[in-house]
Amino acid sequence: MAHRITVESVADRARAAHIREMLSERFPKARIREVSVTNAYTIDKTLSALDQKKVASALTNPVIERSSFVSVIAPKEFGMALEIGFLPGVTDNVGNTVRQMVEDAIGKKFKASEAVYSSVFIFLSGTVTEEEAKRMSLELHNPLIEEAKIIPAWAWKRGHVPLRVPKVTLTASSKADIVDLHVSDDELVRIGKEGILGSDGVRRGPLALSIPELVAIRAYFDSLGRNPTDVELEAIAQTWSEHCKHTIFNDPLDEISEGIYRRYIKGATERIRKAKGKKDFCVSVFKDNSGGIEFDEKYVVTHKMETHNSPSALDPYGGAMTGIVGVNRDTLGFGLGAKPIANLYGFCVGRPDEKRTLYRNKEKTAELLPPRRILEGVVRGINAGGNQSGIPTPLGFVYTDDSYRGKPLVFAGTVGLVPKKKGARPLYTKKAKAGDYIVMIGGRVGLDGIHGATFSSEDLKSGSPATAVQIGDPITQKRFSDALIREVRDAGLYNSITDNGAGGLSSSVGEMAEQSGGCVVDLAKVPLKYPGLSPWQIWISESQERMTLSVPKKSWKKMKALFDKHGVEATVIGEFTQSGSCVVTYGTKKVMDIGLEFLHDGRPKRQQESKEVEKIERAPVPAKDVQHMLPTLLASPNIGSYAFISRQYDHEVQGTSVTKPLQGPGGVNADAAVLKPVPDSNKAIVLSHGYAPSYSEHDAYAMAAASIDTAVRNAVASGASLSHLAILDNFCWSSSLDSKRLYQLRRAAEACYDTAVAYGTPYISGKDSMFNDFRGYDDKSNPIHISAMPTLLVSAIGVMKDVKKTVTMDVNHAGDVVYLLGDTEEEFGGSEYARLLGLHEAGDVPQVDLTENLKTYRALEKAVDARLVSAALGLSRGGLAVAAAKMCIAGGRGMSLSLPKKAPHVILYSESQGRILVTVPKAKAKKFEELTKGLARVKLGTVIEEKNLSLAVGDLSFSWSLSELSRAYTKPFKKFEV
Amino acid sequence: MTTPRVLIFSGYGLNCEEEAKIAFEESGAIADIVHLEDVIASSKMLKKYQIAVFPGGFSYGDDAGSGKAYGTRVSHHLKDELQEFLSRDTLMAGICNGFQIVTSASILPGALIANDSARFTCRWVDLEVVGESPWLNGIKTLSVPIGHGEGKYYDSEKALDLLESKGQVALKYVKGKMSSCFDLPANPNGALRDIAGITGYEGRVLGLMPHPERGSFFTQLPHWTYLREKYEREGKRVPKHAEGIQVFQNAVKYFT
């Protein structure tokens, strides 16, 4: 029998007030007088009266709350009640915590079939119609994962509010089906695109396998004299997916037979490492879950940047949250386990004020979430995932463009720290050994995220499975993170570890089996969230918060005890072997037996052809509103402040923060962050990013070069050293089978090679997401295709010797001399200035002068090292005027500058790369000028105490008060502050 | 002269134990991070320690109320042990989530509820010391960071009057150098009577929302690059520590 306890806070009105404000703002016509909130916990377990008393006492803080098992606590007067709770099978973190509290209170454990389900009652008083309540409920819940029940007051008063028990009931077969691949080509196409036809007549969801791939699979099984099982086919689909195998980067493109990844990305790293010789600082590149470089003689620092675009399009909150806790596992899964020490984020979304309604289906029943909801959701997702995990978030960005309206890009990254050795054993390498147990730790397996890997290899359209949506559980992960990093790793109890991400067990076990030479797994041993899953579902489910370990049999007992103490479930599900095969059973029945060689290398390569995108003559970008343009640029969501995000992400936890995400008293968002991860070392880590997607359609080569140049520039301007700086590439493309997109990709990759090699900054890890397309319908049911513009996020990570030499952007002393390093050309193509004028196709795109920039960066590095620089900022979107404004807003002081004689709009707003604004104390100016002799260096003027920015160009002079600039700068996301 | 030993609780989502350990060790104590289950399993363990700390974090994800699940577990399983610990001349602190835990476990009065903004907030605050506690000896004001979603101190008016009359209010949010410099409201969460921290057991137990351990070193300060420029021009040395470290030094001094 189930019981429901409802708990109301008598003290806390903040959450209810927040809902009221939000609804009043979005539904100005409805008159909401009051909102109140009651939490409900439905306990699906029989409780005695005494048990109920104990539970109530545990769940109620008498200072602030009251509770009832008898009826739902509701206000005396209300018009509408909403009850919002999760759909069956969705991770319910609150429910899980309450279950543990109940167990603790009554001293009895729950059975597997018993559970606690959380829901929230929201009471609206005032005049709200049922129809309005329905629309309001859509602001308060996501129908893909939650259900909202609307109960008008009259119905409520009539009586009983039924209990909500969203229990999963599945009746799937525990047998594996045989899939006949000797079928027509049409049927093969359908199997590839829509999935295996189940015995219930329903297709199981995309395998994303092409005809040549399916034919190769058929041939392999023909050679074994049988057809594949569904488990085998699903597993191959996961392993061969674009998501896991990066087929577009690895398959031949034009004459590049080894693929662009090997030639341009890996190729650059190999060349740089060779040239560095003994000074090579790479420790582990491309082969592990994260990339690792040397921090000092004792530590390795790791970095990995992920994308979680498709899931975030459907459920922004869950998508972003699983994105960040997922990439945390790429840190825990580096070597034998690194400790996550910083999270990073990046959100590319549609314009938040855009009002178009778009649908996933022609019938217009599946509406796409508007950009505002997407942004709110992803912001909340990283908040929950990062803050709850106790990992600081010192750096991130927001970028908006209509091309992200269909599918947002959500970047999530994690930096880690791991000692090089424990005793004599290196901690940055690993190898599963034959005879080791295969141990799964963390959460249990459900239907969550089935087909996540193959799904992200497809466009987003109406058939996108809701099971691709997942919610993270950061606390479960924090428990095993603590257990691993503090105790199990250093006790030397396992030989290898990896994350269960895309593809679930099929990927993690499959990958580790390559290290040992084989594996045998019994799926019946895998702990499940609820009964009734088919073997193929267990094998590929992407249920979160799980890792797989390779554990010597003699270590198992000790490990189990440690995990038990931390409240972490750990289960032996099989054994690594050297049979050369991946064997999977369900109980005693064999459901998969595939040679590892075929599984990992059997995919037929596909020759890709690119087609040159013709260059078009670009009209020049005219001068317009030069005075007015600066506040307009500062108020652009691509330049202005997103302080509402920075302040809600904990950037102080772990006590390692050196520079803040908002720099200076004026709080300007930084494009770099510095942290000091080891208490007794003065070394610091510099993190930065660069991106210039608006340059892509002009010239993808220039876009990639500018992205890398910007990341490097941002790092050096903060105090990083070029001799100890690595980068990560993160490609987000669209329609990647299109030959023109492939041309852009090839050009971008070429720039990646040239630029990285010139700067000596090796790639240590990368990621690609190649189908950021949305195919759906507009409000007239016309088909519509939105492709995200080709986007390359470059993340840099460097080590600086002395944290005390860190540089921030805030100007800090009147009288300091202001210099501009680097030349300014008329380069407005894809610039924020041109875009704000609506000139998306005009202007020449900024080109990167590698030789000159390298000299500039090296000189700046020396000047910083000699402590000559009091503030610095790399110039990026919006050019010189924006950079000067940001430095002034940050520092709360002005500048009086006389700029080189050029057309005013050019010198103020052109986005030429390789430029940095620097302030130098007067007493050190001479030394600075000596150090930068022979470079493109101009003395512009001084920092002034007056809160005013004045820029003279020849006879013309422009001037703005800091308060005007600051107002503009903080404007773009004002609405999100609430 | 004894070097005090500090037990820092961990587990279930607490996450500030390492920076707490660093601050204590920097101040001369010996600090151990111990999982709650290990303390429960070994009933005599607390006897070895002079200082016990519930650090910050997100125990049980704040689900069903911050500090509630951890606090319930503490009061169910460690009530007698903690009473025995506090009956000795010991010190205890609950920082941030730890403060929420010690109020939930009824070691200190009152409760912490959602910030008025209904959102997690990470920033620096200024505090005035208004009560007496060994933790706060000789400190008048203190600027350190906060990072919490449920940090609004709450109790009935009567209870608050009593708390103030007994001198148990230790720290109040005030407009000081950080909130002035960064143009932020003094009270970051709507805490009643601007209460940031309170004491119990004659001042030996301190509960506070702000994080002195995250404001213990110079390079943790939000404006340290500015201060560095200023000090260098004035010919002054750049210091190693920041104000927060005093709290931990005080705790160590109490036993030495």
Coordinates of C-alpha atoms in Angstrom, one line a residue, chain A residues 172-436:
Chain A
A172 CA 9.8 -7.2 -22.6
S173 CA 11.2 -10.6 -23.5
S174 CA 14.3 -11.7 -21.8
K175 CA 15.3 -13.5 -24.9
A176 CA 17.4 -12.2 -27.8
D177 CA 15.8 -12.1 -31.2
I178 CA 17.5 -13.2 -34.4
V179 CA 17.6 -10.5 -37.1
D180 CA 17.5 -11.7 -40.6
L181 CA 19.7 -9.6 -42.8
H182 CA 19.0 -11.5 -46.0
V183 CA 16.3 -9.1 -46.9
S184 CA 15.6 -6.5 -49.6
D185 CA 17.7 -3.4 -49.8
D186 CA 14.6 -1.4 -48.8
E187 CA 14.3 -3.4 -45.7
L188 CA 18.0 -3.0 -44.9
V189 CA 17.6 0.8 -45.2
R190 CA 14.7 0.7 -42.8
I191 CA 16.6 -1.4 -40.3
G192 CA 19.5 1.1 -40.5
K193 CA 17.4 4.2 -40.2
E194 CA 14.4 3.1 -38.1
G195 CA 15.7 0.1 -36.3
I196 CA 15.1 -3.6 -35.9
L197 CA 11.4 -4.6 -36.3
G198 CA 10.3 -5.9 -32.9
S199 CA 7.9 -8.8 -32.4
D200 CA 5.3 -6.1 -31.5
G201 CA 5.6 -4.7 -34.9
V202 CA 7.3 -1.5 -33.7
R203 CA 10.7 -0.4 -34.9
R204 CA 13.2 -0.1 -32.0
G205 CA 14.8 3.2 -33.0
P206 CA 17.7 4.1 -35.3
L207 CA 20.8 2.0 -35.7
A208 CA 22.3 4.7 -38.0
L209 CA 23.9 1.9 -40.1
S210 CA 24.4 2.4 -43.8
I211 CA 23.8 -0.2 -46.5
P212 CA 27.5 -1.0 -47.0
E213 CA 27.8 -1.3 -43.2
L214 CA 24.8 -3.7 -43.0
V215 CA 26.2 -5.7 -45.9
A216 CA 29.6 -6.0 -44.2
I217 CA 27.8 -7.2 -41.1
R218 CA 25.7 -9.7 -43.1
A219 CA 28.9 -11.1 -44.7
Y220 CA 30.6 -11.5 -41.3
F221 CA 27.7 -13.5 -39.9
D222 CA 27.4 -15.5 -43.1
S223 CA 31.0 -16.5 -42.5
L224 CA 29.9 -17.8 -39.1
G225 CA 26.9 -19.5 -40.7
R226 CA 24.2 -17.7 -38.9
N227 CA 22.3 -14.4 -38.6
P228 CA 23.1 -11.9 -35.9
T229 CA 21.0 -11.5 -32.7
D230 CA 19.5 -8.2 -31.9
V231 CA 22.1 -7.7 -29.1
E232 CA 24.9 -8.2 -31.7
L233 CA 23.4 -5.8 -34.2
E234 CA 22.7 -3.1 -31.6
A235 CA 26.2 -3.5 -30.2
I236 CA 27.8 -3.1 -33.6
A237 CA 25.6 -0.1 -34.3
Q238 CA 26.8 1.6 -31.1
T239 CA 30.5 0.7 -31.7
W240 CA 30.5 1.9 -35.3
S241 CA 28.4 5.0 -34.7
E242 CA 29.7 8.4 -35.8
H243 CA 29.4 9.3 -32.1
C244 CA 31.9 6.6 -31.1
K245 CA 34.1 6.0 -34.2
H246 CA 34.1 9.6 -35.5
T247 CA 33.7 8.2 -39.0
I248 CA 33.7 11.5 -40.8
F249 CA 37.1 12.4 -39.3
N250 CA 38.5 9.0 -39.8
D251 CA 37.3 7.9 -43.2
P252 CA 39.2 9.0 -46.4
L253 CA 38.3 12.5 -47.6
D254 CA 39.3 13.3 -51.1
E255 CA 42.9 12.3 -51.5
I256 CA 43.5 12.2 -47.8
S257 CA 43.4 8.4 -47.4
E258 CA 44.2 8.5 -43.7
G259 CA 41.4 10.9 -42.9
I260 CA 41.5 14.4 -41.7
Y261 CA 41.9 13.5 -38.0
R262 CA 45.1 11.5 -38.6
R263 CA 46.5 14.0 -41.0
Y264 CA 45.6 17.4 -39.4
I265 CA 44.8 16.9 -35.7
K266 CA 46.9 14.0 -34.6
G267 CA 49.4 14.9 -37.3
A268 CA 49.9 18.4 -35.8
T269 CA 50.3 16.9 -32.3
E270 CA 52.9 14.4 -33.5
R271 CA 54.9 17.1 -35.3
I272 CA 54.8 19.5 -32.3
R273 CA 55.8 16.8 -29.8
K274 CA 58.7 15.7 -32.0
A275 CA 59.9 19.3 -32.4
K276 CA 59.7 19.9 -28.7
G277 CA 61.8 16.9 -27.9
K278 CA 62.7 16.9 -24.3
K279 CA 60.4 19.8 -23.7
D280 CA 57.4 17.8 -24.7
F281 CA 54.8 18.1 -21.9
C282 CA 52.2 15.7 -23.3
V283 CA 51.6 12.7 -21.1
S284 CA 48.5 11.1 -22.6
V285 CA 46.9 12.3 -25.8
F286 CA 43.9 11.1 -27.7
K287 CA 44.0 7.5 -26.3
D288 CA 42.2 8.0 -23.0
N289 CA 38.9 9.6 -21.9
S290 CA 40.6 12.9 -21.4
G291 CA 43.9 14.3 -22.6
G292 CA 46.7 14.7 -20.1
I293 CA 49.7 17.1 -19.9
E294 CA 52.4 17.5 -17.2
F295 CA 51.6 19.9 -14.4
D296 CA 54.8 19.5 -12.5
E297 CA 57.1 16.6 -11.5
K298 CA 54.3 15.2 -9.3
Y299 CA 51.0 15.8 -11.1
V300 CA 49.3 15.4 -14.5
V301 CA 46.5 17.8 -15.4
T302 CA 43.8 16.5 -17.7
H303 CA 41.2 18.2 -19.9
K304 CA 38.2 17.1 -21.9
M305 CA 35.4 19.0 -23.6
E306 CA 32.2 17.3 -24.6
T307 CA 29.0 18.3 -26.4
H308 CA 25.5 17.2 -25.4
N309 CA 23.5 18.8 -28.2
S310 CA 20.8 16.4 -29.1
P311 CA 19.7 15.5 -25.6
S312 CA 19.7 19.2 -24.6
A313 CA 17.4 20.1 -27.6
L314 CA 14.7 17.8 -26.1
D315 CA 15.3 18.3 -22.4
P316 CA 17.7 21.2 -21.9
Y317 CA 17.9 20.7 -18.1
G318 CA 18.6 16.9 -18.2
G319 CA 20.7 17.2 -21.3
A320 CA 23.1 19.8 -19.9
M321 CA 23.2 18.1 -16.5
T322 CA 24.1 14.7 -17.9
G323 CA 26.5 16.5 -20.2
I324 CA 28.5 17.9 -17.3
V325 CA 28.3 14.9 -14.9
G326 CA 29.1 12.8 -18.0
V327 CA 32.3 14.7 -18.8
N328 CA 33.2 14.5 -15.1
R329 CA 33.4 10.8 -15.7
D330 CA 35.8 11.3 -18.5
T331 CA 38.1 12.8 -15.8
L332 CA 37.4 10.0 -13.3
G333 CA 38.1 7.6 -16.2
F334 CA 41.5 9.2 -17.2
G335 CA 44.2 6.7 -16.4
L336 CA 43.2 5.1 -13.1
G337 CA 41.2 8.2 -12.1
A338 CA 41.8 11.9 -12.0
K339 CA 40.0 14.3 -9.6
P340 CA 37.7 16.8 -11.4
I341 CA 39.0 20.3 -10.5
A342 CA 37.1 22.6 -12.9
N343 CA 34.0 22.5 -15.0
L344 CA 33.6 24.6 -18.2
Y345 CA 30.5 25.3 -20.3
G346 CA 29.4 26.9 -23.5
F347 CA 25.9 27.5 -24.8
C348 CA 25.2 28.3 -28.4
V349 CA 21.4 28.9 -28.6
G350 CA 18.9 30.8 -30.7
R351 CA 18.2 34.4 -29.9
P352 CA 16.4 34.4 -26.6
D353 CA 13.8 36.9 -27.7
E354 CA 13.0 34.9 -30.9
K355 CA 9.3 34.1 -31.1
R356 CA 8.9 31.7 -34.1
T357 CA 7.0 28.5 -33.3
L358 CA 8.5 25.4 -34.8
Y359 CA 7.4 21.8 -34.7
R360 CA 9.1 18.5 -34.9
N361 CA 6.1 16.9 -36.8
K362 CA 3.8 18.1 -39.6
E363 CA 0.7 17.7 -37.3
K364 CA 2.2 20.4 -35.1
T365 CA 1.8 18.5 -31.9
A366 CA 5.4 18.3 -31.0
E367 CA 6.6 21.9 -30.5
L368 CA 10.2 22.8 -30.3
L369 CA 11.2 24.5 -27.1
P370 CA 11.8 28.2 -27.7
P371 CA 15.4 29.5 -27.2
R372 CA 14.6 31.2 -23.9
R373 CA 13.4 27.9 -22.4
I374 CA 16.5 26.1 -23.8
L375 CA 18.8 28.6 -22.3
E376 CA 17.1 28.6 -19.0
G377 CA 17.1 24.8 -18.9
V378 CA 20.8 24.3 -19.9
V379 CA 21.9 27.0 -17.4
R380 CA 19.9 25.2 -14.7
G381 CA 21.3 21.8 -15.8
I382 CA 25.0 22.8 -15.4
N383 CA 24.1 24.6 -12.1
A384 CA 22.7 21.4 -10.7
G385 CA 25.4 19.1 -12.1
G386 CA 28.4 21.3 -11.3
N387 CA 27.4 22.8 -8.0
Q388 CA 26.2 19.5 -6.5
S389 CA 29.4 17.8 -7.5
G390 CA 31.5 20.3 -5.7
I391 CA 33.5 21.2 -8.8
P392 CA 34.1 24.9 -9.5
T393 CA 32.9 26.4 -12.8
P394 CA 35.3 29.2 -13.5
L395 CA 34.8 29.7 -17.2
G396 CA 32.1 29.5 -19.9
F397 CA 30.3 31.5 -22.6
V398 CA 27.0 32.1 -24.3
Y399 CA 26.7 32.7 -28.0
T400 CA 23.5 33.3 -29.9
D401 CA 22.5 32.9 -33.5
D402 CA 19.4 31.9 -35.4
S403 CA 21.2 28.9 -36.8
Y404 CA 21.2 27.3 -33.3
R405 CA 17.4 27.6 -33.1
G406 CA 16.8 24.0 -34.2
K407 CA 19.5 22.3 -32.2
P408 CA 21.4 24.2 -29.5
L409 CA 25.1 23.4 -28.9
V410 CA 25.9 22.6 -25.3
F411 CA 29.5 22.3 -24.5
A412 CA 30.6 20.8 -21.1
G413 CA 34.2 20.3 -20.1
T414 CA 36.1 19.1 -17.1
V415 CA 39.7 19.6 -16.0
G416 CA 41.3 17.0 -13.7
L417 CA 44.3 16.4 -11.6
V418 CA 46.0 13.1 -10.9
P419 CA 49.3 12.3 -9.2
K420 CA 51.7 10.7 -11.7
K421 CA 52.4 7.8 -9.4
K422 CA 51.2 6.0 -6.3
G423 CA 54.3 4.2 -5.1
A424 CA 55.9 2.8 -8.2
R425 CA 52.6 2.5 -10.1
P426 CA 51.8 5.1 -12.7
L427 CA 48.3 6.4 -12.4
Y428 CA 48.0 7.9 -15.9
T429 CA 47.9 4.6 -17.8
K430 CA 45.8 1.5 -17.5
K431 CA 45.2 -2.0 -18.9
A432 CA 42.4 -4.5 -18.3
K433 CA 43.9 -7.9 -17.7
A434 CA 42.5 -11.3 -18.7
G435 CA 41.1 -13.0 -15.6
D436 CA 40.0 -9.7 -14.1

